[in-house]
PDB file of C-alpha atoms in Angstrom:
ATOM      1  CA  MET D   9     -30.476   0.807 -15.624  1.00 46.00           C
ATOM      2  CA  ASN D  10     -30.160  -2.638 -17.677  1.00 50.00           C
ATOM      3  CA  LYS D  11     -27.088  -4.541 -17.887  1.00 52.00           C
ATOM      4  CA  SER D  12     -26.134  -3.136 -21.535  1.00 57.00           C
ATOM      5  CA  THR D  13     -26.370   0.053 -19.888  1.00 56.00           C
ATOM      6  CA  LEU D  14     -24.224  -0.685 -17.136  1.00 49.00           C
ATOM      7  CA  VAL D  15     -21.675  -2.754 -19.116  1.00 55.00           C
ATOM      8  CA  TYR D  16     -21.546   0.266 -21.577  1.00 58.00           C
ATOM      9  CA  ARG D  17     -20.598   2.524 -18.791  1.00 54.00           C
ATOM     10  CA  ILE D  18     -17.927   0.251 -17.270  1.00 54.00           C
ATOM     11  CA  LEU D  19     -16.480   0.343 -20.901  1.00 58.00           C
ATOM     12  CA  GLY D  20     -16.405   4.089 -21.241  1.00 58.00           C
ATOM     13  CA  PHE D  21     -14.893   4.385 -17.743  1.00 56.00           C
ATOM     14  CA  PHE D  22     -11.764   2.241 -18.727  1.00 59.00           C
ATOM     15  CA  ARG D  23     -11.718   3.811 -21.808  1.00 63.00           C
ATOM     16  CA  ARG D  24     -11.036   6.994 -20.281  1.00 66.00           C
ATOM     17  CA  ASN D  25      -8.891   6.092 -17.947  1.00 73.00           C
ATOM     18  CA  SER D  26      -6.327   4.092 -19.614  1.00 80.00           C
ATOM     19  CA  LEU D  27      -3.714   4.286 -16.720  1.00 82.00           C
ATOM     20  CA  PHE D  28      -6.257   2.779 -14.221  1.00 85.00           C
ATOM     21  CA  LEU D  29      -6.883  -0.106 -16.771  1.00 87.00           C
ATOM     22  CA  LEU D  30      -3.214  -0.801 -17.420  1.00 90.00           C
ATOM     23  CA  GLY D  31      -2.634  -0.417 -13.326  1.00 91.00           C
ATOM     24  CA  LEU D  32      -5.239  -2.929 -12.714  1.00 91.00           C
ATOM     25  CA  LEU D  33      -4.268  -5.041 -14.994  1.00 93.00           C
ATOM     26  CA  LEU D  34      -0.538  -5.451 -13.775  1.00 94.00           C
ATOM     27  CA  LEU D  35      -1.807  -5.985 -10.293  1.00 94.00           C
ATOM     28  CA  LEU D  36      -3.901  -8.573 -11.768  1.00 94.00           C
ATOM     29  CA  SER D  37      -0.943 -10.176 -13.080  1.00 94.00           C
ATOM     30  CA  ILE D  38       0.112 -10.768  -9.797  1.00 94.00           C
ATOM     31  CA  VAL D  39      -2.601 -12.152  -8.407  1.00 92.00           C
ATOM     32  CA  PHE D  40      -2.454 -14.644 -11.677  1.00 92.00           C
ATOM     33  CA  LEU D  41       0.918 -15.585 -10.988  1.00 89.00           C
ATOM     34  CA  VAL D  42      -0.318 -16.483  -7.170  1.00 89.00           C
ATOM     35  CA  ILE D  43      -3.301 -18.659  -8.097  1.00 89.00           C
ATOM     36  CA  ALA D  44      -1.346 -20.624 -10.937  1.00 85.00           C
ATOM     37  CA  GLY D  45       1.691 -20.845  -8.136  1.00 82.00           C
ATOM     38  CA  ARG D  46      -0.683 -22.632  -5.966  1.00 81.00           C
ATOM     39  CA  LEU D  47      -2.113 -24.782  -8.607  1.00 80.00           C
ATOM     40  CA  TYR D  48       1.578 -25.526  -9.891  1.00 74.00           C
ATOM     41  CA  LEU D  49       2.576 -26.716  -6.371  1.00 68.00           C
ATOM     42  CA  ASP D  50       2.070 -26.685  -2.688  1.00 64.00           C
ATOM     43  CA  PRO D  51       2.647 -23.431  -1.351  1.00 55.00           C
ATOM     44  CA  ASN D  52       4.034 -25.300   1.798  1.00 59.00           C
ATOM     45  CA  GLN D  53       6.711 -26.029  -0.242  1.00 56.00           C
ATOM     46  CA  TYR D  54       8.749 -22.824   1.131  1.00 56.00           C
ATOM     47  CA  ARG D  55       8.815 -24.794   4.434  1.00 58.00           C
ATOM     48  CA  VAL D  56      10.671 -27.885   2.230  1.00 53.00           C
ATOM     49  CA  PHE D  57      14.133 -27.842   3.133  1.00 57.00           C
ATOM     50  CA  ALA D  58      15.020 -31.367   1.430  1.00 57.00           C
ATOM     51  CA  ASN D  59      15.321 -29.934  -2.018  1.00 72.00           C
ATOM     52  CA  PRO D  60      18.232 -29.586  -3.636  1.00 82.00           C
ATOM     53  CA  PRO D  61      19.891 -25.876  -2.708  1.00 86.00           C
ATOM     54  CA  ASN D  62      21.043 -23.602  -5.326  1.00 88.00           C
ATOM     55  CA  LEU D  63      19.099 -25.466  -8.110  1.00 87.00           C
ATOM     56  CA  PRO D  64      18.202 -23.189 -11.178  1.00 90.00           C
ATOM     57  CA  PRO D  65      14.765 -22.963 -12.738  1.00 89.00           C
ATOM     58  CA  SER D  66      13.631 -26.104 -14.098  1.00 86.00           C
ATOM     59  CA  LEU D  67      10.235 -27.899 -14.571  1.00 84.00           C
ATOM     60  CA  GLU D  68      10.144 -29.235 -11.500  1.00 82.00           C
ATOM     61  CA  HIS D  69      11.020 -26.122  -9.757  1.00 83.00           C
ATOM     62  CA  PRO D  70      10.384 -22.992 -12.227  1.00 86.00           C
ATOM     63  CA  LEU D  71      12.105 -20.347 -10.244  1.00 88.00           C
ATOM     64  CA  GLY D  72      14.905 -22.664  -8.810  1.00 88.00           C
ATOM     65  CA  THR D  73      15.555 -23.218  -5.064  1.00 88.00           C
ATOM     66  CA  GLN D  74      17.922 -21.023  -2.789  1.00 88.00           C
ATOM     67  CA  SER D  75      20.643 -22.123  -0.218  1.00 87.00           C
ATOM     68  CA  GLU D  76      18.480 -23.696   2.384  1.00 83.00           C
ATOM     69  CA  GLY D  77      16.571 -26.024   0.072  1.00 83.00           C
ATOM     70  CA  ARG D  78      13.662 -23.829  -0.536  1.00 85.00           C
ATOM     71  CA  ASP D  79      11.584 -23.219  -3.408  1.00 86.00           C
ATOM     72  CA  ILE D  80      11.345 -19.798  -4.901  1.00 89.00           C
ATOM     73  CA  LEU D  81       8.094 -19.843  -6.342  1.00 88.00           C
ATOM     74  CA  GLY D  82       6.807 -21.149  -2.979  1.00 86.00           C
ATOM     75  CA  LEU D  83       8.426 -18.311  -1.224  1.00 88.00           C
ATOM     76  CA  LEU D  84       6.385 -15.781  -3.440  1.00 91.00           C
ATOM     77  CA  VAL D  85       3.501 -17.247  -3.340  1.00 90.00           C
ATOM     78  CA  ILE D  86       3.146 -17.293   0.202  1.00 89.00           C
ATOM     79  CA  GLY D  87       5.045 -13.758   0.394  1.00 91.00           C
ATOM     80  CA  ILE D  88       3.290 -11.539  -2.353  1.00 94.00           C
ATOM     81  CA  PRO D  89      -0.091 -11.856  -0.306  1.00 93.00           C
ATOM     82  CA  ALA D  90       1.741 -11.310   2.939  1.00 93.00           C
ATOM     83  CA  THR D  91       3.571  -8.241   1.396  1.00 94.00           C
ATOM     84  CA  LEU D  92       0.227  -6.801   0.363  1.00 95.00           C
ATOM     85  CA  LYS D  93      -1.441  -7.525   3.653  1.00 94.00           C
ATOM     86  CA  ILE D  94       1.231  -5.479   5.275  1.00 95.00           C
ATOM     87  CA  GLY D  95       0.697  -2.669   2.991  1.00 94.00           C
ATOM     88  CA  LEU D  96      -3.395  -2.878   3.232  1.00 95.00           C
ATOM     89  CA  ILE D  97      -2.869  -2.572   6.651  1.00 95.00           C
ATOM     90  CA  GLY D  98      -0.439  -0.075   6.830  1.00 94.00           C
ATOM     91  CA  GLY D  99      -2.136   2.176   4.770  1.00 93.00           C
ATOM     92  CA  GLY D 100      -5.802   1.361   5.656  1.00 94.00           C
ATOM     93  CA  VAL D 101      -5.118   2.208   9.258  1.00 95.00           C
ATOM     94  CA  GLY D 102      -2.746   5.148   8.681  1.00 94.00           C
ATOM     95  CA  LEU D 103      -5.066   7.011   6.280  1.00 94.00           C
ATOM     96  CA  THR D 104      -8.045   5.803   9.155  1.00 94.00           C
ATOM     97  CA  VAL D 105      -5.826   7.776  11.540  1.00 94.00           C
ATOM     98  CA  GLY D 106      -5.074  10.751   9.202  1.00 93.00           C
ATOM     99  CA  MET D 107      -8.176  11.280   7.896  1.00 93.00           C
ATOM    100  CA  THR D 108     -10.253  11.556  11.180  1.00 93.00           C
ATOM    101  CA  LEU D 109      -7.428  13.769  12.652  1.00 93.00           C
ATOM    102  CA  GLY D 110      -7.568  15.800   9.377  1.00 93.00           C
ATOM    103  CA  LEU D 111     -11.207  16.340   9.593  1.00 92.00           C
ATOM    104  CA  ILE D 112     -11.201  17.237  13.233  1.00 92.00           C
ATOM    105  CA  SER D 113      -8.309  19.637  13.095  1.00 91.00           C
ATOM    106  CA  GLY D 114      -9.364  21.252   9.585  1.00 90.00           C
ATOM    107  CA  TYR D 115     -12.891  21.949  10.568  1.00 89.00           C
ATOM    108  CA  PHE D 116     -13.179  22.911  14.211  1.00 90.00           C
ATOM    109  CA  GLY D 117      -9.429  24.837  14.220  1.00 84.00           C
ATOM    110  CA  GLY D 118      -8.747  26.167  17.250  1.00 86.00           C
ATOM    111  CA  ARG D 119      -6.703  24.784  19.906  1.00 90.00           C
ATOM    112  CA  ILE D 120      -7.401  21.079  18.678  1.00 91.00           C
ATOM    113  CA  ASP D 121      -6.027  22.176  15.150  1.00 90.00           C
ATOM    114  CA  ALA D 122      -2.613  23.641  17.203  1.00 93.00           C
ATOM    115  CA  ILE D 123      -2.368  20.715  18.892  1.00 93.00           C
ATOM    116  CA  ILE D 124      -2.652  18.241  16.319  1.00 93.00           C
ATOM    117  CA  ARG D 125      -0.866  20.360  13.528  1.00 92.00           C
ATOM    118  CA  TYR D 126       1.910  20.882  15.982  1.00 92.00           C
ATOM    119  CA  ILE D 127       2.373  16.688  16.498  1.00 92.00           C
ATOM    120  CA  VAL D 128       2.256  16.341  13.194  1.00 92.00           C
ATOM    121  CA  ASP D 129       4.712  18.970  12.134  1.00 89.00           C
ATOM    122  CA  VAL D 130       7.091  17.491  15.038  1.00 88.00           C
ATOM    123  CA  GLY D 131       6.902  14.118  13.506  1.00 87.00           C
ATOM    124  CA  LEU D 132       7.366  14.984  10.290  1.00 85.00           C
ATOM    125  CA  THR D 133      11.088  15.892  10.923  1.00 85.00           C
ATOM    126  CA  ILE D 134      11.909  12.813  12.056  1.00 83.00           C
ATOM    127  CA  PRO D 135      13.147  10.534   9.195  1.00 82.00           C
ATOM    128  CA  PRO D 136      10.290   7.606   9.737  1.00 83.00           C
ATOM    129  CA  LEU D 137      12.685   5.118   8.794  1.00 81.00           C
ATOM    130  CA  ALA D 138      14.428   5.866  11.813  1.00 83.00           C
ATOM    131  CA  ILE D 139      11.211   5.571  13.990  1.00 84.00           C
ATOM    132  CA  LEU D 140      10.484   2.549  12.457  1.00 88.00           C
ATOM    133  CA  ILE D 141      13.404   0.875  13.162  1.00 87.00           C
ATOM    134  CA  MET D 142      13.020   2.042  16.754  1.00 87.00           C
ATOM    135  CA  ILE D 143      10.016   0.259  17.099  1.00 86.00           C
ATOM    136  CA  ALA D 144      10.307  -2.792  15.157  1.00 85.00           C
ATOM    137  CA  ALA D 145      13.420  -3.554  16.939  1.00 82.00           C
ATOM    138  CA  SER D 146      11.901  -3.208  20.461  1.00 86.00           C
ATOM    139  CA  ILE D 147       9.188  -5.958  19.443  1.00 85.00           C
ATOM    140  CA  GLN D 148      10.010  -9.248  20.373  1.00 81.00           C
ATOM    141  CA  GLU D 149       8.104 -11.329  17.628  1.00 84.00           C
ATOM    142  CA  VAL D 150       7.097  -9.205  14.748  1.00 86.00           C
ATOM    143  CA  THR D 151       4.090 -10.978  12.734  1.00 89.00           C
ATOM    144  CA  VAL D 152       2.540  -9.592   9.607  1.00 90.00           C
ATOM    145  CA  GLY D 153      -0.245  -8.013  11.185  1.00 91.00           C
ATOM    146  CA  ILE D 154       1.890  -6.276  13.485  1.00 91.00           C
ATOM    147  CA  MET D 155       4.315  -5.551  10.919  1.00 92.00           C
ATOM    148  CA  GLY D 156       1.192  -3.315   9.482  1.00 92.00           C
ATOM    149  CA  LEU D 157       0.908  -1.677  12.232  1.00 93.00           C
ATOM    150  CA  VAL D 158       4.271  -0.601  12.804  1.00 92.00           C
ATOM    151  CA  VAL D 159       4.167   0.676   9.450  1.00 92.00           C
ATOM    152  CA  ALA D 160       0.764   2.837  10.294  1.00 93.00           C
ATOM    153  CA  SER D 161       2.051   4.506  13.536  1.00 90.00           C
ATOM    154  CA  THR D 162       4.229   7.250  10.887  1.00 89.00           C
ATOM    155  CA  SER D 163       2.254   6.897   7.971  1.00 88.00           C
ATOM    156  CA  TRP D 164      -0.786   8.803   9.455  1.00 91.00           C
ATOM    157  CA  MET D 165       0.951  12.075   9.996  1.00 91.00           C
ATOM    158  CA  PHE D 166       1.512  13.057   6.357  1.00 89.00           C
ATOM    159  CA  SER D 167      -2.170  12.075   5.610  1.00 91.00           C
ATOM    160  CA  THR D 168      -3.512  14.429   8.265  1.00 92.00           C
ATOM    161  CA  ARG D 169      -1.438  17.142   6.789  1.00 91.00           C
ATOM    162  CA  VAL D 170      -3.014  16.857   3.658  1.00 90.00           C
ATOM    163  CA  ILE D 171      -6.464  15.949   4.367  1.00 92.00           C
ATOM    164  CA  ARG D 172      -6.509  18.873   6.691  1.00 92.00           C
ATOM    165  CA  SER D 173      -5.656  21.317   3.826  1.00 90.00           C
ATOM    166  CA  GLN D 174      -8.712  19.812   1.862  1.00 89.00           C
ATOM    167  CA  VAL D 175     -11.030  20.372   4.651  1.00 91.00           C
ATOM    168  CA  LEU D 176      -9.991  24.000   5.215  1.00 89.00           C
ATOM    169  CA  SER D 177     -10.796  24.621   1.850  1.00 87.00           C
ATOM    170  CA  LEU D 178     -14.156  22.623   1.706  1.00 87.00           C
ATOM    171  CA  LYS D 179     -15.389  24.263   5.074  1.00 86.00           C
ATOM    172  CA  GLU D 180     -15.680  27.650   3.327  1.00 83.00           C
ATOM    173  CA  ARG D 181     -17.884  26.628   0.556  1.00 85.00           C
ATOM    174  CA  ASN D 182     -21.290  27.835   0.502  1.00 84.00           C
ATOM    175  CA  PHE D 183     -23.039  24.235   0.991  1.00 83.00           C
ATOM    176  CA  VAL D 184     -21.534  24.098   4.399  1.00 84.00           C
ATOM    177  CA  TRP D 185     -22.277  27.547   5.771  1.00 84.00           C
ATOM    178  CA  LEU D 186     -26.347  26.647   4.489  1.00 85.00           C
ATOM    179  CA  ASN D 187     -25.817  23.772   6.612  1.00 82.00           C
ATOM    180  CA  LYS D 188     -24.750  25.642   9.239  1.00 81.00           C
ATOM    181  CA  LEU D 189     -27.727  28.199   8.849  1.00 81.00           C
ATOM    182  CA  SER D 190     -30.040  25.407   8.558  1.00 82.00           C
ATOM    183  CA  GLY D 191     -28.679  23.934  12.030  1.00 78.00           C
ATOM    184  CA  ALA D 192     -27.014  21.150  11.108  1.00 78.00           C
ATOM    185  CA  GLY D 193     -24.432  19.648  14.019  1.00 82.00           C
ATOM    186  CA  ASN D 194     -20.774  19.794  13.326  1.00 84.00           C
ATOM    187  CA  PHE D 195     -20.569  16.020  12.811  1.00 85.00           C
ATOM    188  CA  HIS D 196     -23.387  16.274  10.179  1.00 85.00           C
ATOM    189  CA  ILE D 197     -21.762  18.557   8.204  1.00 87.00           C
ATOM    190  CA  ILE D 198     -18.294  16.847   8.798  1.00 87.00           C
ATOM    191  CA  PHE D 199     -19.287  13.257   7.496  1.00 86.00           C
ATOM    192  CA  VAL D 200     -22.664  14.056   5.462  1.00 85.00           C
ATOM    193  CA  GLU D 201     -21.518  17.420   3.857  1.00 85.00           C
ATOM    194  CA  ILE D 202     -17.647  17.128   3.753  1.00 89.00           C
ATOM    195  CA  LEU D 203     -16.445  13.637   3.694  1.00 88.00           C
ATOM    196  CA  PRO D 204     -18.357  12.590   0.309  1.00 86.00           C
ATOM    197  CA  ASN D 205     -16.820  15.595  -1.249  1.00 86.00           C
ATOM    198  CA  LEU D 206     -13.268  13.947  -0.079  1.00 88.00           C
ATOM    199  CA  LEU D 207     -14.046  10.228  -1.580  1.00 85.00           C
ATOM    200  CA  PRO D 208     -12.250  10.604  -4.520  1.00 82.00           C
ATOM    201  CA  PHE D 209      -9.172  12.004  -3.009  1.00 85.00           C
ATOM    202  CA  LEU D 210      -9.205   9.304  -0.403  1.00 89.00           C
ATOM    203  CA  ALA D 211      -9.692   6.993  -2.951  1.00 87.00           C
ATOM    204  CA  ALA D 212      -5.947   8.128  -4.745  1.00 86.00           C
ATOM    205  CA  SER D 213      -4.837   8.663  -0.892  1.00 89.00           C
ATOM    206  CA  PHE D 214      -5.271   5.117  -0.055  1.00 92.00           C
ATOM    207  CA  VAL D 215      -3.332   3.953  -3.193  1.00 91.00           C
ATOM    208  CA  SER D 216      -0.416   6.117  -2.263  1.00 90.00           C
ATOM    209  CA  ALA D 217      -0.736   5.063   1.133  1.00 92.00           C
ATOM    210  CA  LEU D 218      -0.594   1.460   0.252  1.00 93.00           C
ATOM    211  CA  SER D 219       2.407   2.171  -1.556  1.00 93.00           C
ATOM    212  CA  SER D 220       4.237   3.727   0.733  1.00 92.00           C
ATOM    213  CA  ALA D 221       3.302   1.056   3.552  1.00 93.00           C
ATOM    214  CA  ILE D 222       4.592  -1.664   1.135  1.00 94.00           C
ATOM    215  CA  LEU D 223       8.090   0.620   0.832  1.00 93.00           C
ATOM    216  CA  SER D 224       8.810   1.189   4.394  1.00 92.00           C
ATOM    217  CA  SER D 225       8.023  -2.368   5.142  1.00 93.00           C
ATOM    218  CA  LEU D 226      10.283  -3.383   2.436  1.00 92.00           C
ATOM    219  CA  GLY D 227      12.672  -1.177   4.406  1.00 90.00           C
ATOM    220  CA  LEU D 228      12.612  -3.076   7.444  1.00 91.00           C
ATOM    221  CA  GLU D 229      12.744  -6.337   6.057  1.00 91.00           C
ATOM    222  CA  VAL D 230      15.606  -5.735   4.201  1.00 89.00           C
ATOM    223  CA  LEU D 231      17.274  -4.716   7.413  1.00 87.00           C
ATOM    224  CA  GLY D 232      16.134  -7.993   8.878  1.00 86.00           C
ATOM    225  CA  LEU D 233      13.489  -6.906  11.050  1.00 88.00           C
ATOM    226  CA  GLY D 234      10.238  -8.334   9.272  1.00 87.00           C
ATOM    227  CA  PRO D 235       7.922 -10.978  10.157  1.00 87.00           C
ATOM    228  CA  LYS D 236      10.011 -14.246  11.083  1.00 81.00           C
ATOM    229  CA  ASP D 237       6.717 -16.304  10.851  1.00 78.00           C
ATOM    230  CA  THR D 238       6.061 -15.800   6.873  1.00 83.00           C
ATOM    231  CA  PRO D 239       8.300 -14.961   4.260  1.00 87.00           C
ATOM    232  CA  THR D 240       7.722 -11.927   2.534  1.00 92.00           C
ATOM    233  CA  LEU D 241       9.213 -10.495  -0.605  1.00 93.00           C
ATOM    234  CA  GLY D 242      11.306  -8.230   1.448  1.00 92.00           C
ATOM    235  CA  ALA D 243      12.204 -11.079   4.038  1.00 91.00           C
ATOM    236  CA  THR D 244      13.309 -13.058   0.344  1.00 92.00           C
ATOM    237  CA  ILE D 245      15.266 -10.554  -0.698  1.00 93.00           C
ATOM    238  CA  TYR D 246      16.999  -9.837   2.949  1.00 92.00           C
ATOM    239  CA  TYR D 247      18.053 -13.364   3.000  1.00 91.00           C
ATOM    240  CA  ALA D 248      19.279 -13.372  -0.772  1.00 92.00           C
ATOM    241  CA  ILE D 249      21.598 -10.146   0.593  1.00 91.00           C
ATOM    242  CA  TYR D 250      22.703 -12.299   3.618  1.00 91.00           C
ATOM    243  CA  TYR D 251      23.618 -15.882   1.572  1.00 90.00           C
ATOM    244  CA  THR D 252      25.585 -13.309  -0.915  1.00 89.00           C
ATOM    245  CA  ALA D 253      23.492 -14.845  -3.834  1.00 90.00           C
ATOM    246  CA  MET D 254      24.119 -11.825  -6.314  1.00 86.00           C
ATOM    247  CA  TRP D 255      27.795 -12.594  -5.729  1.00 89.00           C
ATOM    248  CA  ARG D 256      27.419 -16.250  -6.271  1.00 89.00           C
ATOM    249  CA  GLY D 257      25.357 -15.733  -9.642  1.00 89.00           C
ATOM    250  CA  ILE D 258      22.002 -17.229  -8.043  1.00 92.00           C
ATOM    251  CA  TRP D 259      20.061 -14.451 -10.014  1.00 93.00           C
ATOM    252  CA  TRP D 260      16.997 -16.424  -9.464  1.00 91.00           C
ATOM    253  CA  TRP D 261      17.029 -15.666  -5.893  1.00 92.00           C
ATOM    254  CA  TRP D 262      16.659 -11.924  -5.755  1.00 93.00           C
ATOM    255  CA  LEU D 263      15.356 -11.253  -9.057  1.00 94.00           C
ATOM    256  CA  PRO D 264      11.873 -12.610  -9.261  1.00 94.00           C
ATOM    257  CA  PRO D 265      11.016 -10.757  -6.155  1.00 94.00           C
ATOM    258  CA  ILE D 266      12.234  -7.376  -7.259  1.00 95.00           C
ATOM    259  CA  ILE D 267      10.579  -7.716 -10.788  1.00 95.00           C
ATOM    260  CA  VAL D 268       7.182  -8.898  -8.652  1.00 96.00           C
ATOM    261  CA  LEU D 269       7.663  -5.496  -6.710  1.00 95.00           C
ATOM    262  CA  MET D 270       8.465  -3.266  -9.903  1.00 96.00           C
ATOM    263  CA  ILE D 271       5.142  -4.729 -11.427  1.00 96.00           C
ATOM    264  CA  ILE D 272       3.092  -3.773  -8.026  1.00 96.00           C
ATOM    265  CA  PHE D 273       4.578  -0.262  -7.540  1.00 95.00           C
ATOM    266  CA  THR D 274       4.221   0.478 -11.571  1.00 95.00           C
ATOM    267  CA  GLY D 275       0.564  -0.780 -10.875  1.00 94.00           C
ATOM    268  CA  LEU D 276      -0.506   1.101  -7.760  1.00 93.00           C
ATOM    269  CA  PHE D 277       0.995   4.522  -9.456  1.00 92.00           C
ATOM    270  CA  LEU D 278      -0.923   4.165 -12.734  1.00 91.00           C
ATOM    271  CA  ILE D 279      -3.831   3.583 -10.256  1.00 90.00           C
ATOM    272  CA  SER D 280      -3.030   6.300  -8.136  1.00 87.00           C
ATOM    273  CA  ALA D 281      -2.652   8.782 -11.194  1.00 84.00           C
ATOM    274  CA  SER D 282      -5.407   7.743 -12.765  1.00 83.00           C
ATOM    275  CA  LEU D 283      -7.538   8.372  -9.214  1.00 81.00           C
ATOM    276  CA  ASP D 284      -5.979  11.441  -9.048  1.00 76.00           C
ATOM    277  CA  VAL D 285      -6.612  13.088 -12.404  1.00 72.00           C
ATOM    278  CA  PHE D 286     -10.341  11.728 -11.416  1.00 68.00           C
ATOM    279  CA  ALA D 287     -10.185  13.805  -7.975  1.00 64.00           C
ATOM    280  CA  ASN D 288      -9.010  16.471  -9.075  1.00 64.00           C
ATOM    281  CA  PRO D 289     -10.696  18.693 -12.084  1.00 58.00           C
ATOM    282  CA  ARG D 290      -7.409  20.965 -12.940  1.00 60.00           C
ATOM    283  CA  LEU D 291      -5.584  18.031 -13.981  1.00 53.00           C
ATOM    284  CA  ARG D 292      -8.126  16.722 -16.321  1.00 54.00           C
ATOM    285  CA  ARG D 293      -7.415  20.307 -18.429  1.00 52.00           C
ATOM    286  CA  LEU D 294      -3.368  19.546 -19.020  1.00 49.00           C
TER     287      LEU D 294
END
């Protein structure tokens, strides 16, 4: 395949998937904000308390400063990657665990399926935020990595249920029965025959899991249970609420992180919707 053909196929994919392209552009705009912020000022500026507090946006401080003198742009430059890292860890670990348990439960069935299904059904009846609050509150020092694992502790259950339902359908297909008749082992069928057919679905599920992980971490951070060593978007909103920035008219403290989160969630939703259409042929006919 020559370069012109490859470029033509890539452009054709984006032309047929306008939602994916729009969502990707929104996420790239956030990446551009982080890069531009790092070029404009020292990211460690968020640690500097010597700036005049509560300054409105200006050339020196494009997004102003908060009550402790920290630069808001510096907080965003550090907070955006930290928030995305939490989402990647939480969504990635949760989906990996859910995929593994869903494959095992759906394919083997029997007692293994009953045990996994029972644990998942019981876990889904408990409000996830209540579990997350108890786990986060019991940890003495919460870091970005630990926060991602805390979020993953509840995100795997829904993934397990959904992937199990997909495996229950796939294992009855003719190609699976043909592999069984040919003497193929169970793990060969699971990882070589069934798993590749789940990849488009898993891609859409990962984007949804990423969004859910970020949302769950925001719920904890706004309650003051987030990482203490690194500022995140949720922590910035928490301190804005704690210091009554909204009632004091310091809009540049709480509005920028909210706008950034809206862009991130919108971009992830559009990408997830596009991948869902790609993974589900029935949606292409609508």
